[in-house]
Amino acid sequence: MSESLVVCDVAEDLVEKLRKFRFRKETNNAAIIMKIDKDKRLVVLDEELEGISPDELKDELPERQPRKTFIVYSYKYQHDDGRVSYPLCFIFSSPVGCKPEQQMMYAGSKNKLVQTAELTKVFEIRNTEDLTEEWLREKLGFFH
């Protein structure tokens, strides 16, 4: 898929929110959940969550109606040597059963959003049940 394929832009207020989120000082886990506004062809804020574990985050994701979701997650990561870091993770929830049109919009907008938010830790899940602390720690282990 071409890097230049951009289906949806990122809402200006969301760009600013992501920039501030990147430099947040809090030491708890936090998430910004985003979705696509089909009519405006914009990636917009869905909700913001503070002090949320990966398992709680999983419960916030839409299950009944499969819908793709973009998540930027600030995670308190305890390293084996005792150090603590706060990696920003981009999680693309792409459940099976989404409409092809929706799949195209999200797939085409993902790269733009990752670039806009300047994220390097990009993960995809197909089943929201996979979003667990163990899964996230394993994914982050590749970066350390």
Short mmCIF file of C-alpha atoms in Angstrom, two decimals:
data_model
loop_
_atom_site.label_atom_id
_atom_site.label_comp_id
_atom_site.label_asym_id
_atom_site.label_seq_id
_atom_site.Cartn_x
_atom_site.Cartn_y
_atom_site.Cartn_z
CA MET A 1 0.00 0.00 0.00
CA SER A 2 1.34 3.41 -0.97
CA GLU A 3 2.59 5.72 1.78
CA SER A 4 0.83 8.62 0.06
CA LEU A 5 -2.62 7.04 0.41
CA VAL A 6 -4.40 9.23 2.92
CA VAL A 7 -8.11 8.82 3.19
CA CYS A 8 -8.78 10.95 6.27
CA ASP A 9 -7.03 13.91 7.81
CA VAL A 10 -6.49 14.31 11.53
CA ALA A 11 -8.71 16.91 13.21
CA GLU A 12 -6.69 20.00 14.25
CA ASP A 13 -7.80 19.85 17.89
CA LEU A 14 -6.78 16.17 17.98
CA VAL A 15 -3.32 16.99 16.59
CA GLU A 16 -2.86 19.47 19.44
CA LYS A 17 -4.18 17.00 22.02
CA LEU A 18 -1.78 14.30 20.79
CA ARG A 19 1.13 16.75 20.97
CA LYS A 20 0.30 17.63 24.58
CA PHE A 21 -0.25 13.96 25.43
CA ARG A 22 3.25 13.14 24.16
CA PHE A 23 4.77 15.53 26.73
CA ARG A 24 2.44 14.79 29.64
CA LYS A 25 4.05 14.71 33.08
CA GLU A 26 1.67 12.30 34.82
CA THR A 27 3.04 8.87 35.70
CA ASN A 28 -0.17 6.87 35.34
CA ASN A 29 -1.35 4.92 32.30
CA ALA A 30 -3.57 6.97 30.00
CA ALA A 31 -5.20 6.54 26.62
CA ILE A 32 -6.63 8.60 23.80
CA ILE A 33 -9.13 6.61 21.77
CA MET A 34 -9.87 7.89 18.27
CA LYS A 35 -12.27 7.00 15.50
CA ILE A 36 -13.04 8.17 11.99
CA ASP A 37 -15.89 10.56 11.32
CA LYS A 38 -16.96 9.15 7.95
CA ASP A 39 -18.90 12.21 6.82
CA LYS A 40 -16.12 14.69 7.59
CA ARG A 41 -13.37 12.23 6.60
CA LEU A 42 -11.51 13.14 9.77
CA VAL A 43 -9.84 11.20 12.55
CA VAL A 44 -11.48 12.57 15.71
CA LEU A 45 -11.29 12.07 19.46
CA ASP A 46 -13.60 9.36 20.78
CA GLU A 47 -12.60 9.45 24.45
CA GLU A 48 -9.74 10.13 26.86
CA LEU A 49 -9.02 7.81 29.77
CA GLU A 50 -6.69 8.30 32.76
CA GLY A 51 -5.30 5.67 35.11
CA ILE A 52 -6.40 2.78 32.92
CA SER A 53 -4.75 -0.64 32.75
CA PRO A 54 -4.48 -2.57 29.47
CA ASP A 55 -7.24 -4.89 30.69
CA GLU A 56 -9.53 -1.96 31.52
CA LEU A 57 -8.70 -0.41 28.16
CA LYS A 58 -9.78 -3.63 26.45
CA ASP A 59 -13.19 -3.28 28.13
CA GLU A 60 -13.59 0.23 26.69
CA LEU A 61 -13.26 -0.97 23.10
CA PRO A 62 -16.44 -1.58 21.11
CA GLU A 63 -17.21 -5.28 21.03
CA ARG A 64 -20.82 -5.57 19.96
CA GLN A 65 -20.43 -3.73 16.68
CA PRO A 66 -16.99 -4.48 15.31
CA ARG A 67 -15.41 -1.15 14.58
CA LYS A 68 -11.85 -0.20 14.06
CA THR A 69 -10.25 2.03 16.64
CA PHE A 70 -7.04 3.97 16.94
CA ILE A 71 -5.52 4.18 20.42
CA VAL A 72 -2.53 6.13 21.69
CA TYR A 73 -1.60 4.63 25.03
CA SER A 74 0.91 5.97 27.54
CA TYR A 75 2.01 2.94 29.51
CA LYS A 76 4.08 2.76 32.68
CA TYR A 77 6.66 0.11 31.74
CA GLN A 78 8.73 -1.44 34.52
CA HIS A 79 11.99 -2.82 33.07
CA ASP A 80 13.63 -5.96 34.42
CA ASP A 81 16.47 -3.85 35.87
CA GLY A 82 14.04 -1.66 37.83
CA ARG A 83 14.01 1.34 35.49
CA VAL A 84 10.64 2.81 34.57
CA SER A 85 9.76 4.32 31.21
CA TYR A 86 6.54 5.63 29.71
CA PRO A 87 6.42 4.50 26.09
CA LEU A 88 3.70 5.88 23.85
CA CYS A 89 2.10 3.01 21.99
CA PHE A 90 -0.12 3.26 18.94
CA ILE A 91 -2.61 0.39 18.96
CA PHE A 92 -4.74 -0.20 15.91
CA SER A 93 -7.74 -2.33 16.79
CA SER A 94 -8.87 -3.99 13.60
CA PRO A 95 -11.56 -6.55 14.46
CA VAL A 96 -12.68 -9.15 11.97
CA GLY A 97 -16.11 -8.42 10.52
CA CYS A 98 -15.73 -4.71 9.73
CA LYS A 99 -17.21 -3.37 6.51
CA PRO A 100 -14.73 -3.18 3.59
CA GLU A 101 -15.33 0.58 3.22
CA GLN A 102 -14.45 1.07 6.89
CA GLN A 103 -11.37 -1.14 6.53
CA MET A 104 -10.12 1.02 3.65
CA MET A 105 -10.72 4.29 5.51
CA TYR A 106 -8.86 3.12 8.61
CA ALA A 107 -6.03 1.40 6.72
CA GLY A 108 -5.54 4.50 4.57
CA SER A 109 -5.55 6.85 7.56
CA LYS A 110 -3.34 4.84 9.92
CA ASN A 111 0.02 5.98 8.47
CA LYS A 112 -1.02 9.63 8.47
CA LEU A 113 -2.07 9.41 12.12
CA VAL A 114 1.14 7.59 13.16
CA GLN A 115 3.25 10.25 11.39
CA THR A 116 1.21 13.13 12.81
CA ALA A 117 1.56 11.78 16.36
CA GLU A 118 5.25 10.89 15.74
CA LEU A 119 4.85 7.38 17.10
CA THR A 120 7.28 4.49 16.64
CA LYS A 121 5.69 1.72 18.71
CA VAL A 122 2.86 0.65 16.43
CA PHE A 123 0.88 -2.50 17.16
CA GLU A 124 -2.25 -4.06 15.69
CA ILE A 125 -4.79 -6.33 17.34
CA ARG A 126 -7.53 -8.27 15.56
CA ASN A 127 -9.35 -9.40 18.67
CA THR A 128 -9.89 -6.99 21.57
CA GLU A 129 -9.43 -9.92 23.97
CA ASP A 130 -5.74 -9.94 22.96
CA LEU A 131 -5.17 -6.55 24.59
CA THR A 132 -3.64 -7.61 27.90
CA GLU A 133 -0.77 -6.49 30.08
CA GLU A 134 1.23 -9.57 29.01
CA TRP A 135 0.65 -8.85 25.31
CA LEU A 136 1.73 -5.22 25.67
CA ARG A 137 4.83 -6.07 27.75
CA GLU A 138 5.83 -8.68 25.18
CA LYS A 139 5.42 -6.19 22.32
CA LEU A 140 7.39 -3.51 24.19
CA GLY A 141 10.11 -6.03 25.04
CA PHE A 142 11.27 -5.87 21.41
CA PHE A 143 12.14 -2.18 21.85
CA HIS A 144 14.32 -2.51 24.97
#
